[in-house]
Tab-separated table of C-alpha atoms in Angstrom:
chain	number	residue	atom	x	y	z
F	717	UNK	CA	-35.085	-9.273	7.154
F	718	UNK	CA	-36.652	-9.731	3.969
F	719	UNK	CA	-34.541	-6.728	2.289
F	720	UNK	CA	-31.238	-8.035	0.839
F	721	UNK	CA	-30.839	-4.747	-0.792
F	722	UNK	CA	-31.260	-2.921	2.103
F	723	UNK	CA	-28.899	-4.331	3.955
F	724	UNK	CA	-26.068	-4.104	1.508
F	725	UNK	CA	-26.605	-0.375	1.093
F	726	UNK	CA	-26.076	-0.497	4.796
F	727	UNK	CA	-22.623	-2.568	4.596
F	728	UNK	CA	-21.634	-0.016	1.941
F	729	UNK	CA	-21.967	2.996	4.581
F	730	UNK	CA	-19.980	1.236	7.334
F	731	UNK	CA	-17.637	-0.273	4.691
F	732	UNK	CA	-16.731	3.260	3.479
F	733	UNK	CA	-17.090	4.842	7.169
F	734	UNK	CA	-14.622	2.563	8.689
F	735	UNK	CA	-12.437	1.207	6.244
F	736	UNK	CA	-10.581	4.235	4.801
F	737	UNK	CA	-9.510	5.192	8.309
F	738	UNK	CA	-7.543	1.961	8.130
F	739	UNK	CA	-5.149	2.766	4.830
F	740	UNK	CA	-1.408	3.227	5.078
F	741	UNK	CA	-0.610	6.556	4.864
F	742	UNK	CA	3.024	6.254	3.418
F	743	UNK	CA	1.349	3.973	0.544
F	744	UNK	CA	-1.149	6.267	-0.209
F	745	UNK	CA	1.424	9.249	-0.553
F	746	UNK	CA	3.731	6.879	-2.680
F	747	UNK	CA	0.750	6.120	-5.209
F	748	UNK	CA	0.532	10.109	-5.221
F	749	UNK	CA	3.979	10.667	-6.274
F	750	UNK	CA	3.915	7.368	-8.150
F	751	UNK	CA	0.779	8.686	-10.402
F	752	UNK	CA	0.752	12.011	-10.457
F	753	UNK	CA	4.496	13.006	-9.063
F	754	UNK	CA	7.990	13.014	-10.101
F	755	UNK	CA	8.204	9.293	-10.234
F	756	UNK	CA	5.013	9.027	-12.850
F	757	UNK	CA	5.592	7.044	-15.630
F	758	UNK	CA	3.525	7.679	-18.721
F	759	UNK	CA	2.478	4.495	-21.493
F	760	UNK	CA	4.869	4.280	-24.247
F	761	UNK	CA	3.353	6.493	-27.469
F	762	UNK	CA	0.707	8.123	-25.206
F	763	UNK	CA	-0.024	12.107	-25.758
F	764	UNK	CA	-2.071	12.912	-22.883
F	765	UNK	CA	-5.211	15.542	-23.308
F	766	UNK	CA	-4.516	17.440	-19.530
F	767	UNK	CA	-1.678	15.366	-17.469
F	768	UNK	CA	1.198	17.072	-19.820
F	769	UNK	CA	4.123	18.763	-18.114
F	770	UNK	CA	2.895	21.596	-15.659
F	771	UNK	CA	-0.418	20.204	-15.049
F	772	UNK	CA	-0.069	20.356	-11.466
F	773	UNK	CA	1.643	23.738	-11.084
F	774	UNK	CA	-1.504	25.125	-13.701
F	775	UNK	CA	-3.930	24.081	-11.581
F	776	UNK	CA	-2.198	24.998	-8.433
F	777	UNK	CA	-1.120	28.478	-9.796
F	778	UNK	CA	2.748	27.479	-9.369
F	779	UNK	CA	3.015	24.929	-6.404
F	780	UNK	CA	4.783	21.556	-7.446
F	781	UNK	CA	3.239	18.437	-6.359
F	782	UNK	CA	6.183	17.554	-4.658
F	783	UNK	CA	6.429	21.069	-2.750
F	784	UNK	CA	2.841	20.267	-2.364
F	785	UNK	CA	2.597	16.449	-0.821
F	786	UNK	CA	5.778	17.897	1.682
F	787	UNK	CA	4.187	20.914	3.184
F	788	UNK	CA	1.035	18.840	4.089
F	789	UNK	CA	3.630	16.027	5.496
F	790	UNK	CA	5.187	18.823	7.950
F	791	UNK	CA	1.597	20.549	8.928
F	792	UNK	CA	0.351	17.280	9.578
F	793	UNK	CA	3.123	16.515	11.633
F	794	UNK	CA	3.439	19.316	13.707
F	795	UNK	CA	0.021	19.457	13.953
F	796	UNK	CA	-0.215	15.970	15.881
F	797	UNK	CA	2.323	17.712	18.279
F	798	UNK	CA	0.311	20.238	19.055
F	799	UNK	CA	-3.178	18.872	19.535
F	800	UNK	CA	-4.442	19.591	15.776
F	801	UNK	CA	-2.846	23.162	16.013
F	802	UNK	CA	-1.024	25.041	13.145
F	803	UNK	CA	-0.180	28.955	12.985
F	804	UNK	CA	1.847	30.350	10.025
F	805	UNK	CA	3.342	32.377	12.406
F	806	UNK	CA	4.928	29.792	13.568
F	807	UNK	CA	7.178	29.994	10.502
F	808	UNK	CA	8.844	32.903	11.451
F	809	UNK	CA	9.993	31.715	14.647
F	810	UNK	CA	13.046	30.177	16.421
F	811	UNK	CA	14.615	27.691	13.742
F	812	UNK	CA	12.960	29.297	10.813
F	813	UNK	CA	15.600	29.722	8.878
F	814	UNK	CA	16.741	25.871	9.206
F	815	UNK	CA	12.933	25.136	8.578
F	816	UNK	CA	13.412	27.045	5.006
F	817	UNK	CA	16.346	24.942	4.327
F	818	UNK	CA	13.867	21.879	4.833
F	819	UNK	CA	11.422	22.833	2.514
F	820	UNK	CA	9.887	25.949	0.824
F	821	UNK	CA	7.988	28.142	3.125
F	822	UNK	CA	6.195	30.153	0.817
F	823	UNK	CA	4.737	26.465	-0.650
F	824	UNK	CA	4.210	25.675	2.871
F	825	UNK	CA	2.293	28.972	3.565
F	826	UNK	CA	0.289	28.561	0.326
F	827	UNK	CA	-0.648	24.892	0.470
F	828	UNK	CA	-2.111	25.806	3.935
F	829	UNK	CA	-4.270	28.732	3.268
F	830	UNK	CA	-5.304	27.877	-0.243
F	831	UNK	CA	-6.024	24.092	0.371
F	832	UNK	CA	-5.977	23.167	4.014
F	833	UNK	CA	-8.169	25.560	5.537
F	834	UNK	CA	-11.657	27.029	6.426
F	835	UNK	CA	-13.734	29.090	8.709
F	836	UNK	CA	-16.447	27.534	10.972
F	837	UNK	CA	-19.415	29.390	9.238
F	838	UNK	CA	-17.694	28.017	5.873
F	839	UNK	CA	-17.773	24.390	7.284
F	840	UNK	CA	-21.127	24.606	8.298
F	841	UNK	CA	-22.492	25.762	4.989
F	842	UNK	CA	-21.058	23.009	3.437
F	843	UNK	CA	-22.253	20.668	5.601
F	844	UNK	CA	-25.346	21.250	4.987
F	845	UNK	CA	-25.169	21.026	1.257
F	846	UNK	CA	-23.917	17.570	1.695
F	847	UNK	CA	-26.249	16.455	4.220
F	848	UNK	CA	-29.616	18.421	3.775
F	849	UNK	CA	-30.609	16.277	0.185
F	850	UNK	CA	-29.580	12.937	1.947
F	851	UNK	CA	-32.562	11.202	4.155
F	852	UNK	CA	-32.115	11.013	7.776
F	853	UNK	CA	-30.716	7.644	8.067
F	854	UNK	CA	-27.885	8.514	5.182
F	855	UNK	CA	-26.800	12.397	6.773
F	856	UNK	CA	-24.404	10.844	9.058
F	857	UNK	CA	-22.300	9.175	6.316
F	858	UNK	CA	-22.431	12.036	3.561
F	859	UNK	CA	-18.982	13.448	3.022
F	860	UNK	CA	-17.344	15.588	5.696
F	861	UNK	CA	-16.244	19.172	4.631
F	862	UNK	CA	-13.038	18.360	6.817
F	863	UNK	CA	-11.804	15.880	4.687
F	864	UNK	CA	-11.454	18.518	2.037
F	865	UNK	CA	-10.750	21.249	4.804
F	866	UNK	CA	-8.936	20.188	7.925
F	867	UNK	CA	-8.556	23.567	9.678
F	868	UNK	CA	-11.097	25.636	10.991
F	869	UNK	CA	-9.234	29.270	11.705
F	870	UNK	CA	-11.965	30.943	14.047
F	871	UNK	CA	-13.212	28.787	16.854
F	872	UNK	CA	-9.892	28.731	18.670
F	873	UNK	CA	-6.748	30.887	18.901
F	874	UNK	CA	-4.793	29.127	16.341
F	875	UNK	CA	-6.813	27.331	13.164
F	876	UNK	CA	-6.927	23.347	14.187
F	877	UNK	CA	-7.981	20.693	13.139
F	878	UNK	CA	-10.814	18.630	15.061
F	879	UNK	CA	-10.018	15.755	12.572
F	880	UNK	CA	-5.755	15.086	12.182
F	881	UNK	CA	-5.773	11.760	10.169
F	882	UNK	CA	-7.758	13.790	7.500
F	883	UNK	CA	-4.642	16.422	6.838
F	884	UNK	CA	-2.634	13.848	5.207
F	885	UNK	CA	-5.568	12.719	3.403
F	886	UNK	CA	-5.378	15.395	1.557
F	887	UNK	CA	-2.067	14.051	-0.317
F	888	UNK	CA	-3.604	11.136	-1.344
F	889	UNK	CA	-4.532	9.986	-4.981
F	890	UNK	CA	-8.362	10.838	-4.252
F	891	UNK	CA	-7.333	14.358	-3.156
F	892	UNK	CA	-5.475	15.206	-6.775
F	893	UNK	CA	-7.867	13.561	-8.944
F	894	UNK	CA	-10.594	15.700	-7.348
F	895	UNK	CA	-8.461	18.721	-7.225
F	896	UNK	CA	-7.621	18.310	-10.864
F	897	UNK	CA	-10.585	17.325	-12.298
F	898	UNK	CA	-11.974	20.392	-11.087
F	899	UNK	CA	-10.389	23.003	-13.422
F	900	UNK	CA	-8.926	20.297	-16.437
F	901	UNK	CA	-12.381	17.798	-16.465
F	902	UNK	CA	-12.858	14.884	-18.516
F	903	UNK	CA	-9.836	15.444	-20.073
F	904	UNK	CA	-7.912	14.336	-16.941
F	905	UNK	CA	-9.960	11.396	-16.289
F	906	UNK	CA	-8.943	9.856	-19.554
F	907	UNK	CA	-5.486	10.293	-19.207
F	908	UNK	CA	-5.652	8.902	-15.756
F	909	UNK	CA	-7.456	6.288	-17.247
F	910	UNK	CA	-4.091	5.155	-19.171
F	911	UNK	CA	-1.499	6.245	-16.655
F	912	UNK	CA	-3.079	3.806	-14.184
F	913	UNK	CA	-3.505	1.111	-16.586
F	914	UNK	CA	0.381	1.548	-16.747
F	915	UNK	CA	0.931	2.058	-13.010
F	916	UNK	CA	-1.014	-1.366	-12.866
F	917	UNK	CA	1.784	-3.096	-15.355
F	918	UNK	CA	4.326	-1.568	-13.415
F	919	UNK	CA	2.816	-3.379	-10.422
F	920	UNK	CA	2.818	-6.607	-12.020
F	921	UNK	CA	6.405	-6.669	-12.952
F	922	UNK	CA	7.520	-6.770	-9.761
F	923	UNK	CA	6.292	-10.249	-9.367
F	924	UNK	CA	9.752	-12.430	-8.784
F	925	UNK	CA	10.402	-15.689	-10.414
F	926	UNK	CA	8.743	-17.327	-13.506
F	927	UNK	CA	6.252	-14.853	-14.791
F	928	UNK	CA	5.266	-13.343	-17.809
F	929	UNK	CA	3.640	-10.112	-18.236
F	930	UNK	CA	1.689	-9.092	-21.339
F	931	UNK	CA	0.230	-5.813	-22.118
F	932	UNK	CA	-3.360	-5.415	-23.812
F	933	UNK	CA	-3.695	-7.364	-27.475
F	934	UNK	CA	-5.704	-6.358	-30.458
F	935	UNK	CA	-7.119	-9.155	-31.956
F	936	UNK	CA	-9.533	-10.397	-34.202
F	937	UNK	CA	-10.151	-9.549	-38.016
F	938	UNK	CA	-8.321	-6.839	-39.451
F	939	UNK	CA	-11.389	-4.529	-40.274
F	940	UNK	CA	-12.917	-5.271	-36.608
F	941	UNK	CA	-9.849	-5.709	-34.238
F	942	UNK	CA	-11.173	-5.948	-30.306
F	943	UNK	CA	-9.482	-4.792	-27.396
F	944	UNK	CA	-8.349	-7.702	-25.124
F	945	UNK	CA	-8.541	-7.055	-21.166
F	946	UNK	CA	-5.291	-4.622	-20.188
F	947	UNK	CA	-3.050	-7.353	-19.001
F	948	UNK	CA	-2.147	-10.887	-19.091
F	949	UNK	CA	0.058	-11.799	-15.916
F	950	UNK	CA	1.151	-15.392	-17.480
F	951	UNK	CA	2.292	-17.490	-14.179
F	952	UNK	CA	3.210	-21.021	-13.376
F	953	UNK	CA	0.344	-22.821	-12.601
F	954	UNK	CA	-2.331	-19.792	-13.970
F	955	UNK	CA	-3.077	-17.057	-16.362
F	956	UNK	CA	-4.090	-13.862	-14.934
F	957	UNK	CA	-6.495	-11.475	-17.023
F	958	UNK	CA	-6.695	-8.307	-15.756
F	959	UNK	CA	-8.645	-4.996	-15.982
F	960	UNK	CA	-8.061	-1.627	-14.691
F	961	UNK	CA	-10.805	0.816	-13.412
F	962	UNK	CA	-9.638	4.009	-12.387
F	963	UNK	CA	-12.954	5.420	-11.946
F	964	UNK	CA	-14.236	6.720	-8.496
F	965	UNK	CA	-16.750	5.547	-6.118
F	966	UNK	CA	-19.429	8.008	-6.018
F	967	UNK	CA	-21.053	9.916	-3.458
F	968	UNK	CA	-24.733	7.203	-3.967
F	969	UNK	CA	-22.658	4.021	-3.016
F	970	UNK	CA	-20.971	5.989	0.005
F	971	UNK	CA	-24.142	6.845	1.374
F	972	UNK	CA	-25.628	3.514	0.356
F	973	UNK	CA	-28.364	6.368	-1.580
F	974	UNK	CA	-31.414	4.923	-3.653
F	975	UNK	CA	-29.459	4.970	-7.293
F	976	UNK	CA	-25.791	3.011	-5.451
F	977	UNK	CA	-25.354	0.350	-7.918
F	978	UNK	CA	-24.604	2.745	-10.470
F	979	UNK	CA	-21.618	3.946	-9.750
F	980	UNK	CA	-20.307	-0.121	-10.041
F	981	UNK	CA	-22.153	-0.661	-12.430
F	982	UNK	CA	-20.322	1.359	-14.957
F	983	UNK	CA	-16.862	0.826	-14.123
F	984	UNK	CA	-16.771	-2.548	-12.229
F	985	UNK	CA	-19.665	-3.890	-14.064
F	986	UNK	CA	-17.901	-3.250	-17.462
F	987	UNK	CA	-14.166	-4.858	-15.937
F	988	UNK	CA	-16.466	-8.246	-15.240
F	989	UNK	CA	-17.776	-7.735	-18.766
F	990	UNK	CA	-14.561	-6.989	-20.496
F	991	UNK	CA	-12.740	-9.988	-18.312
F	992	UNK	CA	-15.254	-12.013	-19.696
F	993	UNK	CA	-15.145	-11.648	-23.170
F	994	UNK	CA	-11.413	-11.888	-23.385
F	995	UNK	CA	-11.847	-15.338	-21.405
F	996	UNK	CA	-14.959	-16.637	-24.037
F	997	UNK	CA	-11.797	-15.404	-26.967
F	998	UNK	CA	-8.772	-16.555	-25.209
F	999	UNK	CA	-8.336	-19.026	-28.364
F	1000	UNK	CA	-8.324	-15.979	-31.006
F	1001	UNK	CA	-6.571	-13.737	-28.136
F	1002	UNK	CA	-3.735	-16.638	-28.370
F	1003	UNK	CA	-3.482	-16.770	-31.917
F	1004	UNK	CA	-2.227	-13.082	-31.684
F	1005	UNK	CA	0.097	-13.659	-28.783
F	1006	UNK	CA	1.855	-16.360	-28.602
F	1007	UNK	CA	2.647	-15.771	-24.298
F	1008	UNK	CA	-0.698	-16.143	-23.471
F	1009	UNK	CA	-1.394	-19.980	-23.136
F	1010	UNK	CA	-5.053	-20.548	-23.364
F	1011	UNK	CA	-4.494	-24.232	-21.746
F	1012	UNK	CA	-3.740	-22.656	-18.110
F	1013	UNK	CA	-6.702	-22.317	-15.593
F	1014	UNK	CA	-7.158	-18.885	-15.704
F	1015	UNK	CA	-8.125	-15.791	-13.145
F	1016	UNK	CA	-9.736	-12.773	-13.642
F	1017	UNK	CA	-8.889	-9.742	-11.528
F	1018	UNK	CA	-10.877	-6.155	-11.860
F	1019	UNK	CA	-8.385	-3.252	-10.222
F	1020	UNK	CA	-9.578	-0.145	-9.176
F	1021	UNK	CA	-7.865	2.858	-8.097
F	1022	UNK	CA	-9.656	3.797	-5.288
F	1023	UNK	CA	-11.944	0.279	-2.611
F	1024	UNK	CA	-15.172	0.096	-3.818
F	1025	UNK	CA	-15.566	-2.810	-1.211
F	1026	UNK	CA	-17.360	-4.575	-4.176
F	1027	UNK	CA	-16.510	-8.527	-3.123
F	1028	UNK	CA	-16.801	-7.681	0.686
F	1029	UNK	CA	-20.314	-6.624	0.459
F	1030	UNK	CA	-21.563	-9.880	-1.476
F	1031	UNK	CA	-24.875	-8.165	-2.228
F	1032	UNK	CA	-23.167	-5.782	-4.406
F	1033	UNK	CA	-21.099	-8.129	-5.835
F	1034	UNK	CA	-24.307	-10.648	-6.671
F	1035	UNK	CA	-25.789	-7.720	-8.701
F	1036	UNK	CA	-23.371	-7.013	-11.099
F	1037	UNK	CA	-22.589	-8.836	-14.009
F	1038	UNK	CA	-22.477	-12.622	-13.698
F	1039	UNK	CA	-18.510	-14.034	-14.015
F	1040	UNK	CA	-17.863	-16.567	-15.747
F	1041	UNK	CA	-14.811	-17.892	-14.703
F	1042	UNK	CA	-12.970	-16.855	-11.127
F	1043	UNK	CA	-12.685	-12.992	-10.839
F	1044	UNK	CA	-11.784	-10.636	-8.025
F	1045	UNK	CA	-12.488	-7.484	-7.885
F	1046	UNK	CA	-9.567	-5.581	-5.536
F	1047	UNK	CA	-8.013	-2.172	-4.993
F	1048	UNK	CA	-5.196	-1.308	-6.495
F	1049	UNK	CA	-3.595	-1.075	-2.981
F	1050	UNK	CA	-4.834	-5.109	-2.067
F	1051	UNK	CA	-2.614	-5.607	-5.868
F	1052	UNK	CA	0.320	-3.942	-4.507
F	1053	UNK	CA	0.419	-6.208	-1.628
F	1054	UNK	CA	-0.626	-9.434	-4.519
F	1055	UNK	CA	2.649	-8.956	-6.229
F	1056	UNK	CA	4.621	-9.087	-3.286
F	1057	UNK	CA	4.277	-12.958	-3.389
F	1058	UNK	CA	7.105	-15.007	-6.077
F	1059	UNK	CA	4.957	-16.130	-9.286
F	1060	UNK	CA	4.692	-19.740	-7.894
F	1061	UNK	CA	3.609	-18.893	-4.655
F	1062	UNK	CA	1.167	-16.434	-6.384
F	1063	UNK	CA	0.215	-18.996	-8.148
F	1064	UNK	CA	-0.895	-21.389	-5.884
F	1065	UNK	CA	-2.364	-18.941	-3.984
F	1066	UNK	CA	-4.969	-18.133	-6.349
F	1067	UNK	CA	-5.918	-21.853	-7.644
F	1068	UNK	CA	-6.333	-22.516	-3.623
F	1069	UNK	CA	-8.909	-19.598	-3.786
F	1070	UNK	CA	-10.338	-20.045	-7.038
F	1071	UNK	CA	-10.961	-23.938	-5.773
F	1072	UNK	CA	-12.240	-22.607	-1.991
F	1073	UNK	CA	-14.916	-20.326	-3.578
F	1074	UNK	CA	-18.561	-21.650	-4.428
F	1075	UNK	CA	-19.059	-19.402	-7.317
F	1076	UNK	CA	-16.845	-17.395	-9.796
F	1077	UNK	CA	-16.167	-15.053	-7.156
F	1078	UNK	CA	-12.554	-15.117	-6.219
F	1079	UNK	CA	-11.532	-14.012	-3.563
F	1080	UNK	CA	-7.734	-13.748	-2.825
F	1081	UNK	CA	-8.101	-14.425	0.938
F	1082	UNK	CA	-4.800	-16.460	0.971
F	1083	UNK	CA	-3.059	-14.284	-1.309
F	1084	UNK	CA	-3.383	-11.204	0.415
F	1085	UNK	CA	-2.867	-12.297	4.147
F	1086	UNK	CA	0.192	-11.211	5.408
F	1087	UNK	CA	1.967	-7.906	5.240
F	1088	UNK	CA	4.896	-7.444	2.609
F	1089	UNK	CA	6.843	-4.542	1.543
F	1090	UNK	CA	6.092	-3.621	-1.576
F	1091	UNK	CA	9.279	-1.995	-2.932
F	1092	UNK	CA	8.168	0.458	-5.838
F	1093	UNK	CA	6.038	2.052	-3.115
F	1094	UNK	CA	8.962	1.639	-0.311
F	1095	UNK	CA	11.441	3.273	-2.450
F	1096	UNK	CA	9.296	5.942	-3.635
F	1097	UNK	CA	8.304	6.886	-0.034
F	1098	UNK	CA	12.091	6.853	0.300
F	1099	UNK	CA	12.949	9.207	-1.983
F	1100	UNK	CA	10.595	11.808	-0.561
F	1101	UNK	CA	12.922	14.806	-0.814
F	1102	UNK	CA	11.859	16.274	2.201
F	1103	UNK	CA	13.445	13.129	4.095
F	1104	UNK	CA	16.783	13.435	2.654
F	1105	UNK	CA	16.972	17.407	3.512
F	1106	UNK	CA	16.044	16.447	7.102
F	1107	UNK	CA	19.032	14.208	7.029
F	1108	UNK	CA	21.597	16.380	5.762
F	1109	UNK	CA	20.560	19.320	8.446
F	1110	UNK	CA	20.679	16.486	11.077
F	1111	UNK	CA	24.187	15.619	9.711
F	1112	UNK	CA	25.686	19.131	9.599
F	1113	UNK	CA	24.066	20.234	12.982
F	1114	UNK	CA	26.014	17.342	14.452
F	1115	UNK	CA	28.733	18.131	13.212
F	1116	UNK	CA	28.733	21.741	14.263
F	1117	UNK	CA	28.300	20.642	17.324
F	1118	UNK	CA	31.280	17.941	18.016
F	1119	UNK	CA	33.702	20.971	16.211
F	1120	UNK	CA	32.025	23.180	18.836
F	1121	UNK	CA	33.064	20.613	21.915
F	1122	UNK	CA	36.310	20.424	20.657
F	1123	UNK	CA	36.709	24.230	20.687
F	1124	UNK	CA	35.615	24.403	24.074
């Protein structure tokens, strides 16, 4: 009582405590491949500074991302057979061989020992330098070593892992970026920057129906051209401005620590800023592009790559910057379920919620209930080569064994 502030950083340590627990797993891996993978898609003109071809096997010393995101598919999943167990050795056992014509062993083998796993005195080391600079009531939510190493190899007769949802963690999009960012730095956040500004446009056009989608505008006098928001998502009833953050949340608003507004600050506080001022210039935005109708009620949506639970914890969201028109602030993953819905039912959706709300906060309650396939992250999970291989073996094996019946 009497400590608003408080209380959010509290909602911010549960928020990020419970909620990741609750993501789809075969979305997260799809965004992997989708971003960083075989099915990335780079902006038109764009010469990136770190992501060019090979990044991944440079910073992995010859693993693919693909040979990567597999292995930790088929550890994961033999390790929820076998109570959070996984031995190498098992590799050179019965069925081997038609395990190699799955998927690589040696990649399997590598992505293991060289990302998966860690001894207990290891663990416990860095434990502690998570924990020990973090006041009592924060050391229970400071990042856990497992979620970075699974497997601990010497407190039982195999390595396991006391944690099995955080294995495939480890082939998600926060797993790369940190992985990367490591050895190629700032150069690899920019270019993320712009691939996920992209990935977000490639989002947006899979809205069905009457839609129009608009990428970023330069406007303004020719010696001072401004950058308008990244998109304009021009639908029936509304005009949608968006922003993309791929920035991510930071240790201080995990822990709810003493300095956690300034993590949003930065990258959520400047979307609300930059949403703004395209909204105050939609008249001289207009003049450059003649899709974007200035006489539609419009929306304003902030994306970010990773939840920063920003609009769920409403004490965060009252201390950024104030919006002045409707604006959400949502994962990327709450926009791939958004685009789901046709343009007019999108629509609607967000004048109901932009008319329910009591401030400029929107907050896409309607527009995001309900579970939809989304099918750039369906098909991409799809084409998972692993899958197919699995097939194929399935198929012949069959077949070997009717032939065999009719022999005998």
């Amino acid at each position: 009582p009497g400590s608003p502030e408080r209380l959010g950083q509290v909602l911010a340590r549960h928020f990020f405590e419970q909620f990741p627990s609750q993501r789809s797993i075969s979305s997260e891996v799809a965004r992997t491949i989708l971003l960083f993978g075989s099915a990335v898609e780079l902006p038109p003109g764009f010469a990136p500074e770190a992501m060019t071809p090979g990044w991944f096997e440079a910073v992995t010393d010859g693993l693919t991302l693909d040979d990567y995101v597999e292995s930790i598919f088929l550890i994961s999943a033999v390790a929820q057979q076998h109570d959070g167990g996984f031995s190498l050795s098992w590799l050179t056992g019965p069925g081997s061989e038609e395990l190699g014509e799955l998927i690589p062993l040696h990649a399997v083998r590598r992505t293991f020992t060289e990302h998966l796993v860690t001894t207990a005195s290891a663990f416990r080391e860095s434990n502690r330098g998570f924990q020990d600079p973090l006041p009592p009531s924060q050391k229970k939510f400071a990042f856990n070593p497992l979620a970075a190493r699974p497997f601990i190899e010497d407190v039982a007769p195999i390595p396991i892992a006391p944690w099995v949802q955080a294995i495939m963690r480890r082939a998600g999009p926060p797993s790369i970026y940190h992985l990367a960012t490591e050895q190629l730095g700032d150069g690899f956040t920019r270019d993320l920057g712009q691939v996920f500004q992209h990935y977000v446009g490639r989002q947006l056009g899979l809205v069905t129906g009457e839609r129009h989608v608009i990428p970023e505008i330069r406007y303004g006098p020719r010696r001072s051209l401004t950058d308008s928001c990244d998109w304009f998502l021009d639908l029936p009833g509304a005009l949608v401005l968006v922003e993309c953050k791929s920035r991510q949340p930071v240790e201080s608003l995990r822990v709810g620590g003493a300095d956690w507004l300034g993590s949003v600050e930065g990258s959520v506080g400047k979307g609300i800023r930059q949403l703004n001022r395209s909204n105050r210039d939609i008249q001289a935005i207009a003049e450059h592009e003649p899709g974007v109708d200035p006489s539609k009620p419009r929306v304003g949506i902030v994306v970010t790559l990773e939840p920063f639970y920003v609009d769920q914890n409403w004490i965060l969201a009252e201390r950024l910057p104030p919006r002045e028109f409707p604006i959400a602030v949502i994962s990327v993953g709450e926009l791939e379920s958004l685009v789901t819905l046709p343009a007019g039912e999108l629509s609607r959706a967000l004048r109901d919620d932009e008319e329910a709300s009591e401030d400029d906060s929107l907050r896409l309650r309607r527009a995001l209930a309900g579970e939809r396939d989304n099918p750039l992250l369906v098909s991409t999970w799809e084409s998972v080569g692993l899958f197919g291989r699995v097939e194929s073996v399935k198929e012949r094996l069959k077949e070997s064994e009717v032939a065999d019946n009719r022999v005998t």
